[in-house]
Short mmCIF file of C-alpha atoms and ligand atoms in Angstrom, two decimals:
data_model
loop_
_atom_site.label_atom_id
_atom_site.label_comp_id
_atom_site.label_asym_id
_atom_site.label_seq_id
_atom_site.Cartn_x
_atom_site.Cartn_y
_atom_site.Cartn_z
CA UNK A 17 -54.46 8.81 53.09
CA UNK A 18 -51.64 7.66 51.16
CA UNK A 19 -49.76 4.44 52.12
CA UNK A 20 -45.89 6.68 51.22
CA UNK A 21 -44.79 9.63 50.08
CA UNK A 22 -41.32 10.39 49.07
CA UNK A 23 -40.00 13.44 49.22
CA UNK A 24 -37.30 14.38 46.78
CA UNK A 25 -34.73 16.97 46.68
CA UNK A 26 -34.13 16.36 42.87
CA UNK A 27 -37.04 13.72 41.39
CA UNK A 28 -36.46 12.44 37.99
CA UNK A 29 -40.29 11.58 36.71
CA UNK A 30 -38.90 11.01 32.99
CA UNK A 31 -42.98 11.48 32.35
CA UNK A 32 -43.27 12.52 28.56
CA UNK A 33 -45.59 10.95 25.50
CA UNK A 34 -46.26 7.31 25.24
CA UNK A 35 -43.63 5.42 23.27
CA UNK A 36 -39.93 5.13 23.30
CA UNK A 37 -38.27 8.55 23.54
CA UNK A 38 -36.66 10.01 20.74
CA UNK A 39 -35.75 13.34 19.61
CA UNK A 40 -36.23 15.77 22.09
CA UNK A 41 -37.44 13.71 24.82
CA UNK A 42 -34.35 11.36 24.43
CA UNK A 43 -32.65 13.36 26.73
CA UNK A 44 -36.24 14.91 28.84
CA UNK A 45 -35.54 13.97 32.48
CA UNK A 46 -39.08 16.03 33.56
CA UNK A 47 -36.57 17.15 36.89
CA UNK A 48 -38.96 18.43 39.97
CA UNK A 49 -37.25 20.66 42.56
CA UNK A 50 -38.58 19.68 45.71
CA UNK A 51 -40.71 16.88 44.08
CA UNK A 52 -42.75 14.13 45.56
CA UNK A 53 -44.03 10.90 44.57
CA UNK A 54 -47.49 9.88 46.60
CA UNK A 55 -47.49 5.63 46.64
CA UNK A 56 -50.67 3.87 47.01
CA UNK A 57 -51.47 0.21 46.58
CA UNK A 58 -47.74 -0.55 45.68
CA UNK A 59 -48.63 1.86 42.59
CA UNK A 60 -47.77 5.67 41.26
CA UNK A 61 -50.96 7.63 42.42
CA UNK A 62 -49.81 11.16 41.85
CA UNK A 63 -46.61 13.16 41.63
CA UNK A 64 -45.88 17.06 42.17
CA UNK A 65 -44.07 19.39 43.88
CA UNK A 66 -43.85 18.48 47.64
CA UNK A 67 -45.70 21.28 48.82
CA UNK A 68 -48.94 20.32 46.48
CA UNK A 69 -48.83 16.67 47.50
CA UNK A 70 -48.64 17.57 51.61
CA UNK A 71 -48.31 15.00 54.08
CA UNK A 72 -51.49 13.08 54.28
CA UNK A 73 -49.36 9.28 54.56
CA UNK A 74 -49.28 6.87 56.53
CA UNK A 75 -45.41 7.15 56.01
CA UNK A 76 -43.24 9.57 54.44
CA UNK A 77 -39.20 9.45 53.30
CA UNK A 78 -37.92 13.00 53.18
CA UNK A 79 -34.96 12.34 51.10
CA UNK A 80 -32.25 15.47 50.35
CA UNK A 81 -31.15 13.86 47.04
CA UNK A 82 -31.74 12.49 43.75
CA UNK A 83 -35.21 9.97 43.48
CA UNK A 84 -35.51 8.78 39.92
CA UNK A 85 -37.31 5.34 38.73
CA UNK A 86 -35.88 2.10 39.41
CA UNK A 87 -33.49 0.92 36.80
CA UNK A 88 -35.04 -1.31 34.04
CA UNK A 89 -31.85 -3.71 32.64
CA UNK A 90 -32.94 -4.90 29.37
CA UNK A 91 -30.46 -7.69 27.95
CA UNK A 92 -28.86 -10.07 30.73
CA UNK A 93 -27.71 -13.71 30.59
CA UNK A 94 -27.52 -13.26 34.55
CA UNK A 95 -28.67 -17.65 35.22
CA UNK A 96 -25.58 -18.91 35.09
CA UNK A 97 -22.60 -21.27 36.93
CA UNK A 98 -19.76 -20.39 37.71
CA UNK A 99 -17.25 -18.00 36.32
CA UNK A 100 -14.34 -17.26 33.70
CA UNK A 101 -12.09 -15.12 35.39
CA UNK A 102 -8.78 -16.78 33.81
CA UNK A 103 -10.45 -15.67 30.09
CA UNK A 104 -9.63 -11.92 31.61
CA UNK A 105 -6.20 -12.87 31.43
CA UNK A 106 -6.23 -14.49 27.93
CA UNK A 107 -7.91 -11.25 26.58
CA UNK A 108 -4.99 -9.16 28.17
CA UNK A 109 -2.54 -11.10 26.22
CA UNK A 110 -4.26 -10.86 23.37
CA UNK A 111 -6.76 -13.99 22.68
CA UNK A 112 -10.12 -13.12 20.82
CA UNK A 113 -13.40 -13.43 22.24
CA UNK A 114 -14.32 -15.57 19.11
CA UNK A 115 -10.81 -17.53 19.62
CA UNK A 116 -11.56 -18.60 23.35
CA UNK A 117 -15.25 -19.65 22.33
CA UNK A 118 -14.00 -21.84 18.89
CA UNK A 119 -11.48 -23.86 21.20
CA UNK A 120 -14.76 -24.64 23.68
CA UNK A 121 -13.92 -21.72 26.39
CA UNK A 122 -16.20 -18.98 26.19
CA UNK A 123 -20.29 -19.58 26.24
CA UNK A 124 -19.58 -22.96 25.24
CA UNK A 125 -17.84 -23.77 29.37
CA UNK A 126 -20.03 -21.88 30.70
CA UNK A 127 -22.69 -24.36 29.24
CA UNK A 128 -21.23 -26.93 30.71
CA UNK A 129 -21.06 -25.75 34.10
CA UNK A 130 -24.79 -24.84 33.67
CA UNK A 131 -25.95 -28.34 32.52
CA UNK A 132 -23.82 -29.49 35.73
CA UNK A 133 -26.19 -27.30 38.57
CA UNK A 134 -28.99 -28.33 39.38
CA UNK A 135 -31.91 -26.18 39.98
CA UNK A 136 -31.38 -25.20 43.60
CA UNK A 137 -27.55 -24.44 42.89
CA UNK A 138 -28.39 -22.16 39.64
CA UNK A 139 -31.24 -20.34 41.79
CA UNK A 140 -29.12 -19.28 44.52
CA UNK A 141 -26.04 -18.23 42.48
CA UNK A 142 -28.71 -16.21 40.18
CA UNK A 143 -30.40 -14.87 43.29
CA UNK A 144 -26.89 -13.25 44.46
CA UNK A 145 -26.97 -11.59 40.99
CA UNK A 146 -30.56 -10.20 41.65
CA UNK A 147 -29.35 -9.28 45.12
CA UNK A 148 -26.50 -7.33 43.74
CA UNK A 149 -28.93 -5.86 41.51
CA UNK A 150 -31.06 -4.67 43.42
CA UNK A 151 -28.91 -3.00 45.50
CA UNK A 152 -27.57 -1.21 42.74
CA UNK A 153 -30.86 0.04 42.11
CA UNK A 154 -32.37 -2.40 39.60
CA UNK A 155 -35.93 -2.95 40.12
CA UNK A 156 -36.56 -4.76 36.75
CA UNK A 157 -34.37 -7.07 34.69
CA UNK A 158 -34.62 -9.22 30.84
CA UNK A 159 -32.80 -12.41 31.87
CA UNK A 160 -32.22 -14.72 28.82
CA UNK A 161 -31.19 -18.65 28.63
CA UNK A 162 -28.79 -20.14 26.77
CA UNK A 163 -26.56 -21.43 28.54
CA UNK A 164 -28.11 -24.90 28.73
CA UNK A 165 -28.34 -25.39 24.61
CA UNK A 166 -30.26 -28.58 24.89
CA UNK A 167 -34.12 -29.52 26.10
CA UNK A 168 -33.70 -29.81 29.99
CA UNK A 169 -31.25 -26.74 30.74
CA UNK A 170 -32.73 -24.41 28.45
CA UNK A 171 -36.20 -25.12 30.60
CA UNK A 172 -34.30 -25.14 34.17
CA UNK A 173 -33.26 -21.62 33.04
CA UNK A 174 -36.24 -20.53 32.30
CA UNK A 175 -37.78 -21.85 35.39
CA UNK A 176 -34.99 -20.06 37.72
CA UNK A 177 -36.10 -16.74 35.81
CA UNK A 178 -39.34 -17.60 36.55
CA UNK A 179 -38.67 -18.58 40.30
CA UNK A 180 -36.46 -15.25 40.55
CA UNK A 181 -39.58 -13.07 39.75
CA UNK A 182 -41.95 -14.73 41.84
CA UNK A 183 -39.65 -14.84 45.01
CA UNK A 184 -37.34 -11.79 44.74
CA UNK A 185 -37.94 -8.37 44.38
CA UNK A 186 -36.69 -8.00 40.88
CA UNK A 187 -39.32 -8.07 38.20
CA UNK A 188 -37.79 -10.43 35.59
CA UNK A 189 -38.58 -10.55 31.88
CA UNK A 190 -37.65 -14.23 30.29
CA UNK A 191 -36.17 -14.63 26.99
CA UNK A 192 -35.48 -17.95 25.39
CA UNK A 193 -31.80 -17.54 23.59
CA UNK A 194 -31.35 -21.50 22.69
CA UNK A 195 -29.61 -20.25 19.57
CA UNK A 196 -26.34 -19.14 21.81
CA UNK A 197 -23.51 -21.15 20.56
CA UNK A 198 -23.89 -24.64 18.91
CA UNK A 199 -23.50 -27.33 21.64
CA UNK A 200 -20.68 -30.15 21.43
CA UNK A 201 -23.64 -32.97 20.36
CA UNK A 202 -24.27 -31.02 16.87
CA UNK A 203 -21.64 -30.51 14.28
CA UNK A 204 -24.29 -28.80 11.81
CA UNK A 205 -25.78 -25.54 12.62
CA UNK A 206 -28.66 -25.71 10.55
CA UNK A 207 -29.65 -29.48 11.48
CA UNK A 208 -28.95 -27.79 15.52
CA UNK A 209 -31.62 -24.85 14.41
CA UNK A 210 -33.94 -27.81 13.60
CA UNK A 211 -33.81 -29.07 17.17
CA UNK A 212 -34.42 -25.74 19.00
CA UNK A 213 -37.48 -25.16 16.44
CA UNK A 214 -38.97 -28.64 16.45
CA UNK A 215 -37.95 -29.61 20.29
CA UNK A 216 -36.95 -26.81 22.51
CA UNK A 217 -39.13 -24.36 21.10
CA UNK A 218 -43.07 -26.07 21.92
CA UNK A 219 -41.53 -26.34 25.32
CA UNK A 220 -39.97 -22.75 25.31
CA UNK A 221 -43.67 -21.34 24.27
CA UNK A 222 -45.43 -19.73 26.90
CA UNK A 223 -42.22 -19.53 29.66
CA UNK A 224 -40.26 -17.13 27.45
CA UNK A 225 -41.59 -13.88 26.26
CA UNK A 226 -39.24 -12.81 23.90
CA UNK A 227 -36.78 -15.16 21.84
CA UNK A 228 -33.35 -14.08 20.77
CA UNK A 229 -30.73 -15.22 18.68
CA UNK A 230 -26.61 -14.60 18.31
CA UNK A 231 -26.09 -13.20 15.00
CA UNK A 232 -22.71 -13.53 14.61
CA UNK A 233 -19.69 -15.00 12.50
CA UNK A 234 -19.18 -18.45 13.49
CA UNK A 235 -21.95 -18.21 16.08
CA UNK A 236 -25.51 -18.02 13.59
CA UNK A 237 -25.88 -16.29 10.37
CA UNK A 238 -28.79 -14.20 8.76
CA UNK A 239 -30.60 -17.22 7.23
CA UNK A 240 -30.43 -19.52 10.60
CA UNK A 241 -31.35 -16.20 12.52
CA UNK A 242 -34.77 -15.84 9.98
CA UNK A 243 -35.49 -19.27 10.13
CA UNK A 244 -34.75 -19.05 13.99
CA UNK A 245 -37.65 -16.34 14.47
CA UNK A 246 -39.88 -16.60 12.32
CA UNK A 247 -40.19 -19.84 14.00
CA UNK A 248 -40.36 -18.30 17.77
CA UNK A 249 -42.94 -15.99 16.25
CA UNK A 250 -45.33 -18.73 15.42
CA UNK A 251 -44.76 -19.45 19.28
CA UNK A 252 -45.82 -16.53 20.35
CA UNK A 253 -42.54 -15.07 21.34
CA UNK A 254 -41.52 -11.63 20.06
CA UNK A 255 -37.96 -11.38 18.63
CA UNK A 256 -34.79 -9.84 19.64
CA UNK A 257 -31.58 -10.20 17.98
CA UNK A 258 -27.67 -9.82 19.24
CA UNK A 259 -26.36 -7.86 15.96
CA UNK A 260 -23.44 -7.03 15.19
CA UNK A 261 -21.36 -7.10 18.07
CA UNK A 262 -17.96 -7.90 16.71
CA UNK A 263 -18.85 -8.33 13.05
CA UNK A 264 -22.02 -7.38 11.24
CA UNK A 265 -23.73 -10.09 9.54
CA UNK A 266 -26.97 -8.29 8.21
CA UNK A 267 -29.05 -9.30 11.59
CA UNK A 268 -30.33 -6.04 11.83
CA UNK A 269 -32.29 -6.32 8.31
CA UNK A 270 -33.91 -10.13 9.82
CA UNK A 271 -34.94 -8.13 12.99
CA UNK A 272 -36.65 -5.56 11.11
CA UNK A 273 -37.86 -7.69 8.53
CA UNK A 274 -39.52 -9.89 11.24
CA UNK A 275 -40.91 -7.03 13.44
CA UNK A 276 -37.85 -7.26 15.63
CA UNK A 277 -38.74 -4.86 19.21
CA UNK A 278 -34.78 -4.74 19.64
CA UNK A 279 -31.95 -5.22 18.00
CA UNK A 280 -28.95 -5.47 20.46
CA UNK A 281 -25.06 -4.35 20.74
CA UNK A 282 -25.12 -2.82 17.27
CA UNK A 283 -21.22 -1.82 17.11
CA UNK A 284 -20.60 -2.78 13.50
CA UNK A 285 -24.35 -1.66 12.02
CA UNK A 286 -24.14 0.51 8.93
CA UNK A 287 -25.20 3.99 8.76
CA UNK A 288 -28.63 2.67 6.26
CA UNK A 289 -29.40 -0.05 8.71
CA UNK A 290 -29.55 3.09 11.55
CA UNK A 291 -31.79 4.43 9.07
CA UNK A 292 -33.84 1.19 8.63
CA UNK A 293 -34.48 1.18 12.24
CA UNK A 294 -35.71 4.65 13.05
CA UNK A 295 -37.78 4.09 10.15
CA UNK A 296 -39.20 0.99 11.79
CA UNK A 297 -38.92 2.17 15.81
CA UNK A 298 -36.65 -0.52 16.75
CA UNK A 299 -34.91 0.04 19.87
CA UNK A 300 -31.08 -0.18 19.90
CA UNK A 301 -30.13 -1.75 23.18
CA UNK A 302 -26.67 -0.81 23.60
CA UNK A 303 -24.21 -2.43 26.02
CA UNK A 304 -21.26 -0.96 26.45
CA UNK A 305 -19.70 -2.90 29.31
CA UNK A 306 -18.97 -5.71 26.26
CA UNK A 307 -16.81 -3.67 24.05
CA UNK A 308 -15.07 -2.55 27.85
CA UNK A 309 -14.33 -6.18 28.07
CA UNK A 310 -13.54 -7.31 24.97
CA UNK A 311 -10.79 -4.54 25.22
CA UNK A 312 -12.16 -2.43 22.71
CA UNK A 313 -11.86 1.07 21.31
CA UNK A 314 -14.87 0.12 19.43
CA UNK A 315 -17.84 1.29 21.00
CA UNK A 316 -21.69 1.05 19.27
CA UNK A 317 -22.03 4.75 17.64
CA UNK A 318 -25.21 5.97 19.51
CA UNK A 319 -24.22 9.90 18.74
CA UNK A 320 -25.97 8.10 15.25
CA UNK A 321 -28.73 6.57 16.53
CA UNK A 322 -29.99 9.17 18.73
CA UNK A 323 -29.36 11.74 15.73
CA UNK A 324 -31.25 9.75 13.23
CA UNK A 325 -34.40 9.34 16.05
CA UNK A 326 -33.66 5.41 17.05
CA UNK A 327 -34.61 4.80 20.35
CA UNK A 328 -31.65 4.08 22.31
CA UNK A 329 -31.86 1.91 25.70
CA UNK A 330 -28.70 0.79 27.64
CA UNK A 331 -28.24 -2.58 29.32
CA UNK A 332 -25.47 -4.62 31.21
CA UNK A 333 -25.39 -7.78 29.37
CA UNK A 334 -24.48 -9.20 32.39
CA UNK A 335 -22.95 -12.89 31.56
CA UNK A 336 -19.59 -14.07 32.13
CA UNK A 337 -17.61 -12.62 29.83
CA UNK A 338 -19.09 -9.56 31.11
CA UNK A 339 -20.23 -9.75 34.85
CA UNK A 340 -21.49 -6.29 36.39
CA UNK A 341 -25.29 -5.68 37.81
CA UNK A 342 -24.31 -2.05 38.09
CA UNK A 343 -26.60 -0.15 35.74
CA UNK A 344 -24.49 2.77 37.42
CA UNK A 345 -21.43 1.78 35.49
CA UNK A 346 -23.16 1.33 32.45
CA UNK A 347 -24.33 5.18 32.34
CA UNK A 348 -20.84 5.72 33.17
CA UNK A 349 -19.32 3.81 29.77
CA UNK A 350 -22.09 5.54 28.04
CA UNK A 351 -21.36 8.81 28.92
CA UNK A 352 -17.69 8.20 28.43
CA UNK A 353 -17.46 5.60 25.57
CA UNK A 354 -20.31 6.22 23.48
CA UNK A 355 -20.63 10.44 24.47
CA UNK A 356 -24.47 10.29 25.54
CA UNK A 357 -25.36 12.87 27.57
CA UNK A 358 -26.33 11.88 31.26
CA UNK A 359 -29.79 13.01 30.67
CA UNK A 360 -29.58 10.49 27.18
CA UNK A 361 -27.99 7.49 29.80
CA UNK A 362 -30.66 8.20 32.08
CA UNK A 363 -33.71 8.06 29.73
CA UNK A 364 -31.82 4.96 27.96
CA UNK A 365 -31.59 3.12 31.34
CA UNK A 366 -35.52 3.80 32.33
CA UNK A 367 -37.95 4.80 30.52
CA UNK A 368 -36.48 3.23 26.87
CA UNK A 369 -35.41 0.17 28.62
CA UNK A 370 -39.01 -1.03 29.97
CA UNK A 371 -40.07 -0.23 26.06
CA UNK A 372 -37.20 -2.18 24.99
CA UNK A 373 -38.82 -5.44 26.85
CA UNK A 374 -42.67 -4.43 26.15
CA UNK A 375 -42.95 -2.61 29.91
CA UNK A 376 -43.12 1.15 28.89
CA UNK A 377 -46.72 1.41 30.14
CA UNK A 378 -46.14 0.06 33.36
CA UNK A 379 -42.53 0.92 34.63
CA UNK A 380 -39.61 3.43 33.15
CA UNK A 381 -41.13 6.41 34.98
CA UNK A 382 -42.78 8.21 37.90
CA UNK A 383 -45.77 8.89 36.30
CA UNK A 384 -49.65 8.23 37.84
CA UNK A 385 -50.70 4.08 37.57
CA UNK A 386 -47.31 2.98 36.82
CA UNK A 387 -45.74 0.32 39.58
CA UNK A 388 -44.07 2.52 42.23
CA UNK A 389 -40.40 1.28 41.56
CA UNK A 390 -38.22 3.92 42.96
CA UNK A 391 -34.50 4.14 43.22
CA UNK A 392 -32.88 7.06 46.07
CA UNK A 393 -29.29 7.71 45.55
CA UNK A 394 -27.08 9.77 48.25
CA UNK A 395 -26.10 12.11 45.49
CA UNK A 396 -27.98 16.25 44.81
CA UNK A 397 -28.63 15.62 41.11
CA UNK A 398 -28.35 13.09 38.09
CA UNK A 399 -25.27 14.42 36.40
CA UNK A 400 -23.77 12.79 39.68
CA UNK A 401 -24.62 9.26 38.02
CA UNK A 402 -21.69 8.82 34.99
CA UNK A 403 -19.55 11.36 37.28
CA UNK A 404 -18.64 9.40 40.45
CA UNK A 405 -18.21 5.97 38.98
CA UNK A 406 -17.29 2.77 40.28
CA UNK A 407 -18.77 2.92 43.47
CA UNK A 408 -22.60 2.16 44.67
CA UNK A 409 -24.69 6.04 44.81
CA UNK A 410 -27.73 3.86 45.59
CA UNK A 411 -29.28 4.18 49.42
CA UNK A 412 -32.82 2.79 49.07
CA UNK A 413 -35.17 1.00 46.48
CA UNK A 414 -38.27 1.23 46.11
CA UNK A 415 -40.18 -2.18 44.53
CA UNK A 416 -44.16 -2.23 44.15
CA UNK A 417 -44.28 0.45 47.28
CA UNK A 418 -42.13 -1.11 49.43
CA UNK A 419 -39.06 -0.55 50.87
CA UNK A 420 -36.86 -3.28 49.62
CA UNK A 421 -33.31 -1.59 50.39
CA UNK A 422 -32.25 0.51 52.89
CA UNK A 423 -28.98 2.29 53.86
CA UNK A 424 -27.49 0.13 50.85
CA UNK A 425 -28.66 -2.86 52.70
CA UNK A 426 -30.70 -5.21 51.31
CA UNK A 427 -34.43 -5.21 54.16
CA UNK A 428 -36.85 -7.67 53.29
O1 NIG B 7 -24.18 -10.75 24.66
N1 NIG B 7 -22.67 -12.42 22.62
C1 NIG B 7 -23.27 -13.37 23.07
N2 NIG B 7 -23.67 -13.51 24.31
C2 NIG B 7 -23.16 -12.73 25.38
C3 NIG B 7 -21.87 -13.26 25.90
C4 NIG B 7 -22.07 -14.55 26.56
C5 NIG B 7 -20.81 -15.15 27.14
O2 NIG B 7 -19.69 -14.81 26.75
O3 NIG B 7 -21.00 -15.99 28.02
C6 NIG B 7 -23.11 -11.28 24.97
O4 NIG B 7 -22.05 -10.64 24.95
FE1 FE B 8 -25.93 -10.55 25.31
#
């Protein structure tokens, strides 16, 4: 007897071979008429049509519409204080990103609102992210620091990341980004590198899975980004790298050069770096809610990367500069922006996101022994998703087996 089994009228398993998808199976939803997912021990323990999976439960959700896997959001910088809301206004009359950050707006006052909370304060204004999340159907989320760019915050981050996935429903992945922006007590980038390596970084080992960098014109360049990871490497953290977001800088060679999993934004990257990545199986996380807010018409070209068999995932990059949790309005910019398909959105937000954070074998897809993370949305099929934007589609989640949102309401 089976603790659940839900009952789909469209179920998206995204199964398909091991690995990100490319090729073909970028855009393979594996789309079961009448499916069913049977839940067992908060895992995946089979999944068929409806009428080969019966009843035997001790509960069952007969849903009319779309079940697909939770969302998996790959790249956020969701631990954070406060907001920038009057930097919306600068950007509309025609201030730079870049411009904002060099005269200490930007990252570098968000840091100091940061450093200001204390642990409780940063928790609960994270949790309300992870709420919001969730309810938009995110069952899994990368959440990076950065925002503290000296010993103490960088760890408080990574302790409310860590706090987040013990006590909420959200599965979070942590990622230590000290390299964000140089703080106000260093003048020299390379001597501020030094610190993160020889200070931040024994103390960052073993919190932080992943470490990550901003590869960018007066943020980091290539040689501080090397130096940066190979470093995090020897501490056991796997590297990521923001490339190329408003200018390219060559980060996408020091990602693959260093055995990079991702390489992230990638709107500037040149047609042979595309090529150096499929060759190597990097994923390109792309995150098209940044160019949206930047004001851009320049979006990353994933029409490319998907042609030339790179791994695409999608993420919200969810920070100040660009605050959704809606994974939902993501697929929507994709779709739009970028022209993925909504079967390419869908596999990009899923199954190619968990790869993109080292998950793929345990989340990304309805598929027996993966975690049953399951998102229900009140709409008869997936093309739905970038279709009827702005607005929440999501009526229940799914996280571990349980039901963690219900009626768009939050219910544990
Ligand atoms: O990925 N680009 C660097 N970091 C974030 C923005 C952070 C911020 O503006 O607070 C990003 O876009
Ligand atoms: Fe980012």
């Amino acid at each position: 007897m089976y603790d659940l089994i839900v009952r789909a009228g469209q179920l998206l398993t995204l199964e398909g071979p091991k690995g990100p998808r490319t090729g073909e199976y970028a855009s393979h939803l594996g789309i079961l008429e009448n499916g069913a997912v049977a839940i067992e021990d908060g895992g995946i323990a089979e999944v068929g049509k409806a009428s080969e999976i019966g009843s035997a439960a001790r509960n069952i959700i007969e849903w009319k519409g779309l079940v697909m896997p939770g969302f998996v959001d790959p790249h956020t910088h969701a631990v954070f204080s406060g907001s920038r809301e009057d930097e919306l206004k600068m950007k509309i009359e025609g201030r730079t990103y870049l411009e904002i950050l060099q005269t200490g707006g930007g990252i570098l006052r968000t840091v100091r609102a940061t450093r200001k909370a204390d642990f409780q304060q940063l928790l609960r204004e994270t949790k309300m992210r992870a709420d919001t999340m969730l309810l938009y159907g995110t069952t899994t989320a990368e959440m990076k620091s950065g925002y503290g760019l000296d010993l103490e915050t960088e760890m408080k981050m990574l302790d409310v990341i860590s706090e987040i996935g013990r006590t909420h429903p959200i599965d979070t992945v942590p990622t230590f980004l000290g390299a964000h922006a140089l703080p106000p007590e260093f003048s020299d980038r390379d001597e501020y590198i030094d610190f993160l390596i020889g200070d931040v970084m024994p103390e960052a080992k073993g919190k932080a899975r992943f470490a990550d960098i901003f590869c960018e014109k007066g943020v980091f360049d290539a040689e501080q980004s090397r130096r940066y990871l190979s470093a995090a490497k020897k501490y056991g953290m796997i590297p990521k790298i923001h490339a190329d977001e408003i200018e390219n800088l060559g980060g996408v060679r020091v990602g693959a050069e260093l055995g990079a999993i991702s390489a992230e934004h990638l709107v500037r990257t040149s047609d042979e770096e595309i090529e150096l990545m499929a060759e190597k199986g990097m994923i390109a996380d792309l995150l098209p809610g940044t160019p949206h807010m930047l004001l851009s018409d320049h979006y990353a070209p994933a029409r490319k990367f998907i042609e030339r068999g790179v791994p695409v995932a999608l993420a919200t990059d969810l920070n100040p500069n660009c605050w959704t949790e809606s994974m939902q309005m993501v697929i929507n910019l994709a779709s739009l922006r970028m022209r993925m398909s909504p079967e390419e959105a869908i596999v990009a937000s899923t199954i190619n996101a968990a790869y993109s954070i080292g998950m793929g074998d345990e989340i990304g897809s309805l598929e027996p022994g993966k975690k049953a993370d399951l998102t229900l949305l009140s709409v008869p099929n997936h093309m739905h998703i970038p279709y009827h934007f702005g607005v929440n589609l999501v009526d229940t989640v799914i996280k571990d087996g349980k039901v963690v949102v219900r009626d768009g309401q939050i219910s544990v």
